[in-house]
Each structure stands twice: as structure tokens, then as C-alpha cells.
JSON list of C-alpha atoms in Angstrom, two decimals:
[
{"chain": "F", "resi": 15, "resn": "MET", "atom": "CA", "xyz": [-3.14, 60.42, 32.58]},
{"chain": "F", "resi": 16, "resn": "SER", "atom": "CA", "xyz": [-1.25, 61.64, 29.52]},
{"chain": "F", "resi": 17, "resn": "MET", "atom": "CA", "xyz": [-0.17, 65.28, 29.29]},
{"chain": "F", "resi": 18, "resn": "CYS", "atom": "CA", "xyz": [2.37, 66.97, 27.08]},
{"chain": "F", "resi": 19, "resn": "SER", "atom": "CA", "xyz": [5.67, 68.05, 28.64]},
{"chain": "F", "resi": 20, "resn": "VAL", "atom": "CA", "xyz": [7.55, 71.24, 27.89]},
{"chain": "F", "resi": 21, "resn": "ASP", "atom": "CA", "xyz": [11.25, 71.82, 28.45]},
{"chain": "F", "resi": 22, "resn": "HIS", "atom": "CA", "xyz": [11.02, 75.17, 30.25]},
{"chain": "F", "resi": 23, "resn": "PRO", "atom": "CA", "xyz": [8.63, 76.79, 32.73]},
{"chain": "F", "resi": 24, "resn": "LEU", "atom": "CA", "xyz": [5.70, 78.48, 31.02]},
{"chain": "F", "resi": 25, "resn": "GLN", "atom": "CA", "xyz": [6.10, 82.24, 30.76]},
{"chain": "F", "resi": 26, "resn": "PRO", "atom": "CA", "xyz": [3.65, 85.16, 30.41]},
{"chain": "F", "resi": 27, "resn": "GLY", "atom": "CA", "xyz": [2.03, 84.93, 27.01]},
{"chain": "F", "resi": 28, "resn": "ASP", "atom": "CA", "xyz": [2.16, 81.12, 26.84]},
{"chain": "F", "resi": 29, "resn": "PRO", "atom": "CA", "xyz": [-1.10, 79.16, 26.64]},
{"chain": "F", "resi": 30, "resn": "ALA", "atom": "CA", "xyz": [-1.75, 77.05, 29.73]},
{"chain": "F", "resi": 31, "resn": "PRO", "atom": "CA", "xyz": [-2.46, 73.33, 29.27]},
{"chain": "F", "resi": 32, "resn": "ASN", "atom": "CA", "xyz": [-5.82, 71.85, 30.21]},
{"chain": "F", "resi": 33, "resn": "ILE", "atom": "CA", "xyz": [-4.86, 69.56, 33.05]},
{"chain": "F", "resi": 34, "resn": "VAL", "atom": "CA", "xyz": [-7.52, 67.28, 34.57]},
{"chain": "F", "resi": 35, "resn": "LEU", "atom": "CA", "xyz": [-6.88, 65.97, 38.08]},
{"chain": "F", "resi": 36, "resn": "ASP", "atom": "CA", "xyz": [-8.63, 64.27, 41.00]},
{"chain": "F", "resi": 37, "resn": "ALA", "atom": "CA", "xyz": [-10.26, 66.86, 43.25]},
{"chain": "F", "resi": 38, "resn": "ILE", "atom": "CA", "xyz": [-9.26, 66.80, 46.91]},
{"chain": "F", "resi": 39, "resn": "SER", "atom": "CA", "xyz": [-11.73, 69.30, 48.29]},
{"chain": "F", "resi": 40, "resn": "ARG", "atom": "CA", "xyz": [-14.68, 67.44, 46.74]},
{"chain": "F", "resi": 41, "resn": "GLU", "atom": "CA", "xyz": [-15.43, 64.29, 44.75]},
{"chain": "F", "resi": 42, "resn": "GLY", "atom": "CA", "xyz": [-14.77, 64.14, 41.02]},
{"chain": "F", "resi": 43, "resn": "LYS", "atom": "CA", "xyz": [-12.29, 65.95, 38.81]},
{"chain": "F", "resi": 44, "resn": "ILE", "atom": "CA", "xyz": [-10.96, 69.48, 38.47]},
{"chain": "F", "resi": 45, "resn": "ALA", "atom": "CA", "xyz": [-9.91, 70.75, 35.05]},
{"chain": "F", "resi": 46, "resn": "LEU", "atom": "CA", "xyz": [-8.32, 74.05, 34.13]},
{"chain": "F", "resi": 47, "resn": "ASN", "atom": "CA", "xyz": [-10.89, 74.38, 31.37]},
{"chain": "F", "resi": 48, "resn": "ASP", "atom": "CA", "xyz": [-13.53, 74.62, 34.13]},
{"chain": "F", "resi": 49, "resn": "PHE", "atom": "CA", "xyz": [-12.27, 78.15, 34.81]},
{"chain": "F", "resi": 50, "resn": "ARG", "atom": "CA", "xyz": [-11.83, 79.36, 31.25]},
{"chain": "F", "resi": 51, "resn": "GLY", "atom": "CA", "xyz": [-14.32, 81.97, 30.20]},
{"chain": "F", "resi": 52, "resn": "ARG", "atom": "CA", "xyz": [-15.25, 82.47, 33.87]},
{"chain": "F", "resi": 53, "resn": "ASN", "atom": "CA", "xyz": [-12.37, 83.49, 36.14]},
{"chain": "F", "resi": 54, "resn": "PRO", "atom": "CA", "xyz": [-8.62, 84.04, 36.10]},
{"chain": "F", "resi": 55, "resn": "LEU", "atom": "CA", "xyz": [-6.88, 81.26, 38.03]},
{"chain": "F", "resi": 56, "resn": "LEU", "atom": "CA", "xyz": [-3.85, 81.19, 40.29]},
{"chain": "F", "resi": 57, "resn": "ILE", "atom": "CA", "xyz": [-2.53, 77.63, 40.20]},
{"chain": "F", "resi": 58, "resn": "GLY", "atom": "CA", "xyz": [0.15, 76.47, 42.62]},
{"chain": "F", "resi": 59, "resn": "LEU", "atom": "CA", "xyz": [2.02, 73.29, 41.66]},
{"chain": "F", "resi": 60, "resn": "PHE", "atom": "CA", "xyz": [3.62, 71.95, 44.82]},
{"chain": "F", "resi": 61, "resn": "ARG", "atom": "CA", "xyz": [5.44, 68.86, 46.00]},
{"chain": "F", "resi": 62, "resn": "GLY", "atom": "CA", "xyz": [3.60, 66.44, 48.22]},
{"chain": "F", "resi": 63, "resn": "LEU", "atom": "CA", "xyz": [2.18, 67.35, 51.60]},
{"chain": "F", "resi": 64, "resn": "HIS", "atom": "CA", "xyz": [5.23, 65.66, 53.13]},
{"chain": "F", "resi": 65, "resn": "CYS", "atom": "CA", "xyz": [7.14, 68.86, 52.20]},
{"chain": "F", "resi": 66, "resn": "PRO", "atom": "CA", "xyz": [6.77, 71.32, 55.12]},
{"chain": "F", "resi": 67, "resn": "PHE", "atom": "CA", "xyz": [7.42, 74.34, 52.89]},
{"chain": "F", "resi": 68, "resn": "CYS", "atom": "CA", "xyz": [4.74, 73.23, 50.45]},
{"chain": "F", "resi": 69, "resn": "ARG", "atom": "CA", "xyz": [2.24, 72.93, 53.30]},
{"chain": "F", "resi": 70, "resn": "ARG", "atom": "CA", "xyz": [3.17, 76.47, 54.32]},
{"chain": "F", "resi": 71, "resn": "HIS", "atom": "CA", "xyz": [2.82, 77.78, 50.76]},
{"chain": "F", "resi": 72, "resn": "ILE", "atom": "CA", "xyz": [-0.62, 76.15, 50.47]},
{"chain": "F", "resi": 73, "resn": "ALA", "atom": "CA", "xyz": [-1.69, 77.70, 53.77]},
{"chain": "F", "resi": 74, "resn": "ALA", "atom": "CA", "xyz": [-0.44, 81.08, 52.52]},
{"chain": "F", "resi": 75, "resn": "MET", "atom": "CA", "xyz": [-2.45, 80.64, 49.31]},
{"chain": "F", "resi": 76, "resn": "ALA", "atom": "CA", "xyz": [-5.55, 79.80, 51.37]},
{"chain": "F", "resi": 77, "resn": "GLN", "atom": "CA", "xyz": [-5.00, 82.90, 53.52]},
{"chain": "F", "resi": 78, "resn": "LEU", "atom": "CA", "xyz": [-4.69, 85.08, 50.41]},
{"chain": "F", "resi": 79, "resn": "ASN", "atom": "CA", "xyz": [-7.62, 83.39, 48.67]},
{"chain": "F", "resi": 80, "resn": "PRO", "atom": "CA", "xyz": [-10.36, 85.78, 49.95]},
{"chain": "F", "resi": 81, "resn": "ALA", "atom": "CA", "xyz": [-8.47, 88.85, 48.74]},
{"chain": "F", "resi": 82, "resn": "LEU", "atom": "CA", "xyz": [-7.84, 87.26, 45.35]},
{"chain": "F", "resi": 83, "resn": "ARG", "atom": "CA", "xyz": [-11.48, 86.22, 45.03]},
{"chain": "F", "resi": 84, "resn": "GLU", "atom": "CA", "xyz": [-12.44, 89.85, 45.54]},
{"chain": "F", "resi": 85, "resn": "LYS", "atom": "CA", "xyz": [-10.39, 90.52, 42.41]},
{"chain": "F", "resi": 86, "resn": "GLY", "atom": "CA", "xyz": [-12.25, 87.73, 40.62]},
{"chain": "F", "resi": 87, "resn": "VAL", "atom": "CA", "xyz": [-9.31, 85.30, 40.80]},
{"chain": "F", "resi": 88, "resn": "GLU", "atom": "CA", "xyz": [-9.78, 81.68, 41.92]},
{"chain": "F", "resi": 89, "resn": "CYS", "atom": "CA", "xyz": [-6.99, 79.60, 43.50]},
{"chain": "F", "resi": 90, "resn": "LEU", "atom": "CA", "xyz": [-6.06, 75.96, 42.88]},
{"chain": "F", "resi": 91, "resn": "ALA", "atom": "CA", "xyz": [-3.39, 74.09, 44.86]},
{"chain": "F", "resi": 92, "resn": "VAL", "atom": "CA", "xyz": [-2.01, 70.92, 43.26]},
{"chain": "F", "resi": 93, "resn": "VAL", "atom": "CA", "xyz": [-0.03, 68.47, 45.40]},
{"chain": "F", "resi": 94, "resn": "ASN", "atom": "CA", "xyz": [1.99, 65.37, 44.54]},
{"chain": "F", "resi": 95, "resn": "THR", "atom": "CA", "xyz": [0.12, 63.37, 47.16]},
{"chain": "F", "resi": 96, "resn": "PRO", "atom": "CA", "xyz": [-2.30, 60.48, 46.46]},
{"chain": "F", "resi": 97, "resn": "VAL", "atom": "CA", "xyz": [-5.85, 61.74, 46.67]},
{"chain": "F", "resi": 98, "resn": "GLU", "atom": "CA", "xyz": [-7.01, 59.73, 49.71]},
{"chain": "F", "resi": 99, "resn": "ARG", "atom": "CA", "xyz": [-3.97, 60.74, 51.74]},
{"chain": "F", "resi": 100, "resn": "ALA", "atom": "CA", "xyz": [-4.48, 64.37, 50.69]},
{"chain": "F", "resi": 101, "resn": "ARG", "atom": "CA", "xyz": [-8.19, 64.29, 51.60]},
{"chain": "F", "resi": 102, "resn": "LEU", "atom": "CA", "xyz": [-7.29, 63.01, 55.06]},
{"chain": "F", "resi": 103, "resn": "TYR", "atom": "CA", "xyz": [-4.87, 65.90, 55.57]},
{"chain": "F", "resi": 104, "resn": "PHE", "atom": "CA", "xyz": [-7.36, 68.55, 54.41]},
{"chain": "F", "resi": 105, "resn": "ARG", "atom": "CA", "xyz": [-10.05, 66.98, 56.58]},
{"chain": "F", "resi": 106, "resn": "TYR", "atom": "CA", "xyz": [-7.98, 67.85, 59.65]},
{"chain": "F", "resi": 107, "resn": "HIS", "atom": "CA", "xyz": [-6.58, 71.07, 58.16]},
{"chain": "F", "resi": 108, "resn": "PRO", "atom": "CA", "xyz": [-9.60, 72.55, 56.36]},
{"chain": "F", "resi": 109, "resn": "MET", "atom": "CA", "xyz": [-9.00, 75.45, 53.99]},
{"chain": "F", "resi": 110, "resn": "PRO", "atom": "CA", "xyz": [-12.47, 76.69, 53.03]},
{"chain": "F", "resi": 111, "resn": "HIS", "atom": "CA", "xyz": [-13.05, 77.81, 49.45]},
{"chain": "F", "resi": 112, "resn": "LEU", "atom": "CA", "xyz": [-9.56, 76.76, 48.31]},
{"chain": "F", "resi": 113, "resn": "PHE", "atom": "CA", "xyz": [-9.72, 74.35, 45.39]},
{"chain": "F", "resi": 114, "resn": "ALA", "atom": "CA", "xyz": [-7.19, 71.52, 45.70]},
{"chain": "F", "resi": 115, "resn": "ALA", "atom": "CA", "xyz": [-6.23, 68.63, 43.44]},
{"chain": "F", "resi": 116, "resn": "SER", "atom": "CA", "xyz": [-4.04, 65.53, 43.61]},
{"chain": "F", "resi": 117, "resn": "ASP", "atom": "CA", "xyz": [-1.31, 64.73, 41.06]},
{"chain": "F", "resi": 118, "resn": "PRO", "atom": "CA", "xyz": [1.01, 62.03, 42.43]},
{"chain": "F", "resi": 119, "resn": "GLU", "atom": "CA", "xyz": [2.40, 61.40, 38.93]},
{"chain": "F", "resi": 120, "resn": "ARG", "atom": "CA", "xyz": [3.52, 65.08, 38.64]},
{"chain": "F", "resi": 121, "resn": "ALA", "atom": "CA", "xyz": [2.02, 65.27, 35.15]},
{"chain": "F", "resi": 122, "resn": "SER", "atom": "CA", "xyz": [0.84, 68.84, 35.73]},
{"chain": "F", "resi": 123, "resn": "HIS", "atom": "CA", "xyz": [4.36, 69.93, 36.72]},
{"chain": "F", "resi": 124, "resn": "ARG", "atom": "CA", "xyz": [5.76, 68.56, 33.47]},
{"chain": "F", "resi": 125, "resn": "ALA", "atom": "CA", "xyz": [2.95, 70.20, 31.49]},
{"chain": "F", "resi": 126, "resn": "PHE", "atom": "CA", "xyz": [3.91, 73.58, 32.98]},
{"chain": "F", "resi": 127, "resn": "GLY", "atom": "CA", "xyz": [7.62, 72.93, 32.40]},
{"chain": "F", "resi": 128, "resn": "LEU", "atom": "CA", "xyz": [8.69, 72.48, 36.02]},
{"chain": "F", "resi": 129, "resn": "ARG", "atom": "CA", "xyz": [11.70, 70.21, 35.95]},
{"chain": "F", "resi": 130, "resn": "GLU", "atom": "CA", "xyz": [13.25, 67.84, 38.44]},
{"chain": "F", "resi": 131, "resn": "VAL", "atom": "CA", "xyz": [16.76, 68.33, 39.75]},
{"chain": "F", "resi": 132, "resn": "GLY", "atom": "CA", "xyz": [19.15, 65.57, 40.69]},
{"chain": "F", "resi": 133, "resn": "MET", "atom": "CA", "xyz": [19.50, 64.37, 44.24]},
{"chain": "F", "resi": 134, "resn": "ASP", "atom": "CA", "xyz": [23.13, 65.54, 44.21]},
{"chain": "F", "resi": 135, "resn": "THR", "atom": "CA", "xyz": [21.80, 69.10, 43.89]},
{"chain": "F", "resi": 136, "resn": "VAL", "atom": "CA", "xyz": [19.20, 68.56, 46.61]},
{"chain": "F", "resi": 137, "resn": "THR", "atom": "CA", "xyz": [21.60, 66.98, 49.09]},
{"chain": "F", "resi": 138, "resn": "ALA", "atom": "CA", "xyz": [24.22, 69.72, 48.57]},
{"chain": "F", "resi": 139, "resn": "ILE", "atom": "CA", "xyz": [21.85, 72.46, 49.73]},
{"chain": "F", "resi": 140, "resn": "ARG", "atom": "CA", "xyz": [21.98, 73.70, 53.32]},
{"chain": "F", "resi": 141, "resn": "ILE", "atom": "CA", "xyz": [18.96, 75.58, 54.68]},
{"chain": "F", "resi": 142, "resn": "ASP", "atom": "CA", "xyz": [19.37, 78.23, 57.38]},
{"chain": "F", "resi": 143, "resn": "LEU", "atom": "CA", "xyz": [16.17, 79.08, 59.27]},
{"chain": "F", "resi": 144, "resn": "PRO", "atom": "CA", "xyz": [17.13, 81.04, 62.40]},
{"chain": "F", "resi": 145, "resn": "GLY", "atom": "CA", "xyz": [14.65, 80.37, 65.17]},
{"chain": "F", "resi": 146, "resn": "GLU", "atom": "CA", "xyz": [13.39, 77.15, 63.56]},
{"chain": "F", "resi": 147, "resn": "LEU", "atom": "CA", "xyz": [16.55, 75.12, 62.93]},
{"chain": "F", "resi": 148, "resn": "PRO", "atom": "CA", "xyz": [19.38, 74.73, 65.43]},
{"chain": "F", "resi": 149, "resn": "GLU", "atom": "CA", "xyz": [21.91, 75.16, 62.60]},
{"chain": "F", "resi": 150, "resn": "PRO", "atom": "CA", "xyz": [22.01, 75.10, 58.78]},
{"chain": "F", "resi": 151, "resn": "MET", "atom": "CA", "xyz": [20.76, 71.66, 57.73]},
{"chain": "F", "resi": 152, "resn": "ASP", "atom": "CA", "xyz": [20.49, 69.59, 54.58]},
{"chain": "F", "resi": 153, "resn": "VAL", "atom": "CA", "xyz": [17.06, 69.26, 52.99]},
{"chain": "F", "resi": 154, "resn": "MET", "atom": "CA", "xyz": [16.33, 65.73, 54.20]},
{"chain": "F", "resi": 155, "resn": "ALA", "atom": "CA", "xyz": [17.29, 66.42, 57.81]},
{"chain": "F", "resi": 156, "resn": "MET", "atom": "CA", "xyz": [15.39, 69.72, 57.77]},
{"chain": "F", "resi": 157, "resn": "THR", "atom": "CA", "xyz": [12.28, 68.05, 56.38]},
{"chain": "F", "resi": 158, "resn": "GLU", "atom": "CA", "xyz": [12.37, 65.36, 59.06]},
{"chain": "F", "resi": 159, "resn": "LEU", "atom": "CA", "xyz": [12.85, 67.89, 61.85]},
{"chain": "F", "resi": 160, "resn": "LEU", "atom": "CA", "xyz": [10.10, 70.26, 60.67]},
{"chain": "F", "resi": 161, "resn": "ASN", "atom": "CA", "xyz": [7.64, 67.43, 60.08]},
{"chain": "F", "resi": 162, "resn": "LYS", "atom": "CA", "xyz": [8.18, 66.21, 63.65]},
{"chain": "F", "resi": 163, "resn": "LYS", "atom": "CA", "xyz": [7.93, 69.76, 64.97]},
{"chain": "F", "resi": 164, "resn": "GLU", "atom": "CA", "xyz": [4.64, 70.33, 63.13]},
{"chain": "F", "resi": 165, "resn": "GLY", "atom": "CA", "xyz": [3.21, 66.90, 63.99]},
{"chain": "F", "resi": 166, "resn": "TYR", "atom": "CA", "xyz": [3.03, 65.69, 60.39]},
{"chain": "F", "resi": 167, "resn": "GLU", "atom": "CA", "xyz": [3.17, 61.88, 60.41]},
{"chain": "F", "resi": 168, "resn": "ILE", "atom": "CA", "xyz": [4.81, 60.36, 57.34]},
{"chain": "F", "resi": 169, "resn": "THR", "atom": "CA", "xyz": [2.75, 57.52, 55.88]},
{"chain": "F", "resi": 170, "resn": "GLU", "atom": "CA", "xyz": [3.70, 54.90, 53.31]},
{"chain": "F", "resi": 171, "resn": "ALA", "atom": "CA", "xyz": [2.08, 57.06, 50.62]},
{"chain": "F", "resi": 172, "resn": "ASP", "atom": "CA", "xyz": [4.25, 60.00, 51.70]},
{"chain": "F", "resi": 173, "resn": "GLN", "atom": "CA", "xyz": [7.37, 57.83, 51.66]},
{"chain": "F", "resi": 174, "resn": "GLN", "atom": "CA", "xyz": [6.65, 56.78, 48.07]},
{"chain": "F", "resi": 175, "resn": "MET", "atom": "CA", "xyz": [6.27, 60.40, 47.01]},
{"chain": "F", "resi": 176, "resn": "MET", "atom": "CA", "xyz": [9.47, 61.41, 48.82]},
{"chain": "F", "resi": 177, "resn": "ALA", "atom": "CA", "xyz": [11.40, 58.61, 47.13]},
{"chain": "F", "resi": 178, "resn": "SER", "atom": "CA", "xyz": [10.22, 59.54, 43.63]},
{"chain": "F", "resi": 179, "resn": "GLY", "atom": "CA", "xyz": [9.91, 63.31, 43.66]},
{"chain": "F", "resi": 180, "resn": "GLN", "atom": "CA", "xyz": [12.23, 64.93, 46.21]},
{"chain": "F", "resi": 181, "resn": "GLY", "atom": "CA", "xyz": [13.92, 66.95, 43.44]},
{"chain": "F", "resi": 182, "resn": "GLN", "atom": "CA", "xyz": [10.70, 68.25, 41.87]},
{"chain": "F", "resi": 183, "resn": "LEU", "atom": "CA", "xyz": [10.67, 72.02, 41.50]},
{"chain": "F", "resi": 184, "resn": "VAL", "atom": "CA", "xyz": [7.47, 73.93, 42.19]},
{"chain": "F", "resi": 185, "resn": "GLY", "atom": "CA", "xyz": [5.84, 77.04, 40.82]},
{"chain": "F", "resi": 186, "resn": "GLN", "atom": "CA", "xyz": [2.79, 79.28, 40.69]},
{"chain": "F", "resi": 187, "resn": "PHE", "atom": "CA", "xyz": [1.10, 80.61, 37.56]},
{"chain": "F", "resi": 188, "resn": "LEU", "atom": "CA", "xyz": [-1.64, 83.20, 37.07]},
{"chain": "F", "resi": 189, "resn": "ILE", "atom": "CA", "xyz": [-3.82, 82.32, 34.10]},
{"chain": "F", "resi": 190, "resn": "ASP", "atom": "CA", "xyz": [-6.38, 84.68, 32.62]},
{"chain": "F", "resi": 191, "resn": "ARG", "atom": "CA", "xyz": [-9.92, 83.77, 31.56]},
{"chain": "F", "resi": 192, "resn": "GLU", "atom": "CA", "xyz": [-8.70, 83.03, 28.05]},
{"chain": "F", "resi": 193, "resn": "GLY", "atom": "CA", "xyz": [-6.24, 80.41, 29.30]},
{"chain": "F", "resi": 194, "resn": "ILE", "atom": "CA", "xyz": [-3.08, 82.51, 28.84]},
{"chain": "F", "resi": 195, "resn": "VAL", "atom": "CA", "xyz": [-0.34, 82.67, 31.47]},
{"chain": "F", "resi": 196, "resn": "ARG", "atom": "CA", "xyz": [0.00, 86.29, 32.66]},
{"chain": "F", "resi": 197, "resn": "TRP", "atom": "CA", "xyz": [2.49, 85.83, 35.53]},
{"chain": "F", "resi": 198, "resn": "SER", "atom": "CA", "xyz": [4.71, 83.06, 36.86]},
{"chain": "F", "resi": 199, "resn": "PHE", "atom": "CA", "xyz": [6.89, 82.33, 39.86]},
{"chain": "F", "resi": 200, "resn": "THR", "atom": "CA", "xyz": [9.14, 79.27, 39.76]},
{"chain": "F", "resi": 201, "resn": "GLU", "atom": "CA", "xyz": [11.42, 77.75, 42.35]},
{"chain": "F", "resi": 202, "resn": "VAL", "atom": "CA", "xyz": [15.19, 77.83, 42.05]},
{"chain": "F", "resi": 203, "resn": "LEU", "atom": "CA", "xyz": [17.36, 75.39, 43.98]},
{"chain": "F", "resi": 204, "resn": "GLU", "atom": "CA", "xyz": [20.99, 76.47, 44.09]},
{"chain": "F", "resi": 205, "resn": "VAL", "atom": "CA", "xyz": [23.74, 75.58, 46.52]},
{"chain": "F", "resi": 206, "resn": "GLY", "atom": "CA", "xyz": [24.41, 78.35, 49.02]},
{"chain": "F", "resi": 207, "resn": "LEU", "atom": "CA", "xyz": [21.24, 80.33, 48.35]},
{"chain": "F", "resi": 208, "resn": "GLN", "atom": "CA", "xyz": [18.11, 80.63, 50.44]},
{"chain": "F", "resi": 209, "resn": "THR", "atom": "CA", "xyz": [15.54, 78.47, 48.70]},
{"chain": "F", "resi": 210, "resn": "PHE", "atom": "CA", "xyz": [11.95, 77.26, 49.06]},
{"chain": "F", "resi": 211, "resn": "ARG", "atom": "CA", "xyz": [10.80, 80.86, 48.69]},
{"chain": "F", "resi": 212, "resn": "ALA", "atom": "CA", "xyz": [7.22, 81.85, 47.87]},
{"chain": "F", "resi": 213, "resn": "PRO", "atom": "CA", "xyz": [5.94, 84.93, 46.02]},
{"chain": "F", "resi": 214, "resn": "LYS", "atom": "CA", "xyz": [5.16, 87.93, 48.18]},
{"chain": "F", "resi": 215, "resn": "PRO", "atom": "CA", "xyz": [1.42, 88.44, 48.86]},
{"chain": "F", "resi": 216, "resn": "GLU", "atom": "CA", "xyz": [1.55, 92.07, 47.75]},
{"chain": "F", "resi": 217, "resn": "GLU", "atom": "CA", "xyz": [3.05, 90.98, 44.42]},
{"chain": "F", "resi": 218, "resn": "LEU", "atom": "CA", "xyz": [0.23, 88.49, 43.87]},
{"chain": "F", "resi": 219, "resn": "ILE", "atom": "CA", "xyz": [-2.46, 91.03, 44.74]},
{"chain": "F", "resi": 220, "resn": "SER", "atom": "CA", "xyz": [-0.89, 93.58, 42.41]},
{"chain": "F", "resi": 221, "resn": "VAL", "atom": "CA", "xyz": [-0.62, 91.25, 39.44]},
{"chain": "F", "resi": 222, "resn": "ALA", "atom": "CA", "xyz": [-4.13, 89.87, 40.07]},
{"chain": "F", "resi": 223, "resn": "SER", "atom": "CA", "xyz": [-5.51, 93.41, 39.96]},
{"chain": "F", "resi": 224, "resn": "GLN", "atom": "CA", "xyz": [-3.67, 94.09, 36.71]},
{"chain": "F", "resi": 225, "resn": "VAL", "atom": "CA", "xyz": [-5.00, 90.92, 35.09]},
{"chain": "F", "resi": 226, "resn": "ALA", "atom": "CA", "xyz": [-8.56, 91.62, 36.27]},
{"chain": "F", "resi": 227, "resn": "HIS", "atom": "CA", "xyz": [-8.42, 95.23, 35.01]},
{"chain": "F", "resi": 228, "resn": "SER", "atom": "CA", "xyz": [-6.98, 94.22, 31.64]},
{"chain": "F", "resi": 229, "resn": "LEU", "atom": "CA", "xyz": [-9.81, 91.72, 31.14]},
{"chain": "F", "resi": 230, "resn": "ASP", "atom": "CA", "xyz": [-12.39, 94.32, 32.13]},
{"chain": "F", "resi": 231, "resn": "ASP", "atom": "CA", "xyz": [-10.88, 96.79, 29.65]},
{"chain": "F", "resi": 232, "resn": "ARG", "atom": "CA", "xyz": [-11.11, 94.24, 26.83]},
{"chain": "F", "resi": 233, "resn": "ALA", "atom": "CA", "xyz": [-14.78, 93.66, 27.61]},
{"chain": "F", "resi": 234, "resn": "LEU", "atom": "CA", "xyz": [-15.62, 97.37, 27.20]}
]
């Protein structure tokens, strides 16, 4: 699948690309153009399901999905996991009404300007999660420990994704019905800082309300 790449994360006011991906939650494809003219869309571009923080961010998006749908906003989670492996995961961890799509090539991340960082940056980071980790740990050791703790079994497909995309940054973007980015949240990986953060639910609800109201005002 060929998509254009941009050299910086898309910002409010930028047009969103029309990405077309394999659907996880159903057969067929999901395209961003499917939502244009109908609903604003919150799209989360995550690493593969092998990443415990990405699984948590997807679960948080699914939990927030009903409140966002009340505002007229749909949610789409994109993971760098091959579609069959992803469908197996969602079969045992169903998230009703959450659209999900597979992008093992990370084409959508490049189209939204989410870069990759070098493994030297990744390996230099130490994560401190009191109550979950016995001590600050590097990313690889933390991932292995949390996956075992959560019962996530790494398959060959997961190993391939880990080998090729461990340094992929993630982000979330709120796109209005006209296909324009209205809000963005992108990951920052820096040595010595708490990382793998997600946007606060109250922030998402607030910005979703603003986008919905601005669209309603234009229609009057």
C-alpha cells in the first residue's frame, strides 16, 4: 500500500490523509474517507499489540468510545500487527463498537508524520512504574515483564513487528467531518522522562465537544 509520508506530525489545521487499511473488527477495509461528511473521527495510531502500553491505550479508547459517540465522534484504533494475529487478540478481548484496523507496514504512521527513533534512544530509556515494576527498567525488559504479567503470548508475527518497529512513535488525532485535523497528541521518547503517556480522558471529551459544536455552528 502506497501512502505519502510527511516529515512532522500533522497539526490542527492540516488535512488528514485518506488511509485505507484491513479491518480487524470485521472483514474488508476501513478508509478514513468512510467517515468524511458523516462523523468526526478520533484515530489512534499505535505500535503492535505486543506493546503493553498500546494495549492499554486501546482499552482506554474503547472505554471512552461511548462518551465520544454521544458527541458524534467515532473512534478508530490502528495497530502495527498483522490482521489475522490482531483478529485473534480482539476475539478474546472484544471491544464492542470500537473500529480497529491493521497496518503492519506502518504506512499510516508515516502518512501522519509519526517518526521512528533509533534503538539507541529506546534502549537508553528507563521506565519507573511503582507498583508494577520492581525497579526502573529498560523498555525491552519492561515489555517482557508486563507481557508475562498480563498473559500476552508473543507469537512469530509479534516478534517480526518488535524487530522492525520498536522505535515507532505513536499518536492520536481528532479529525472533523471535513477531513481536517482539529487536535493531536503525539508521543515523546526522551531519556529520563516518563514516557508512553496517553491523553487525559477529560481533555479528549472537551476537545470532542468543541469540534462537534463548531461543526453544528457551521451548519446553522
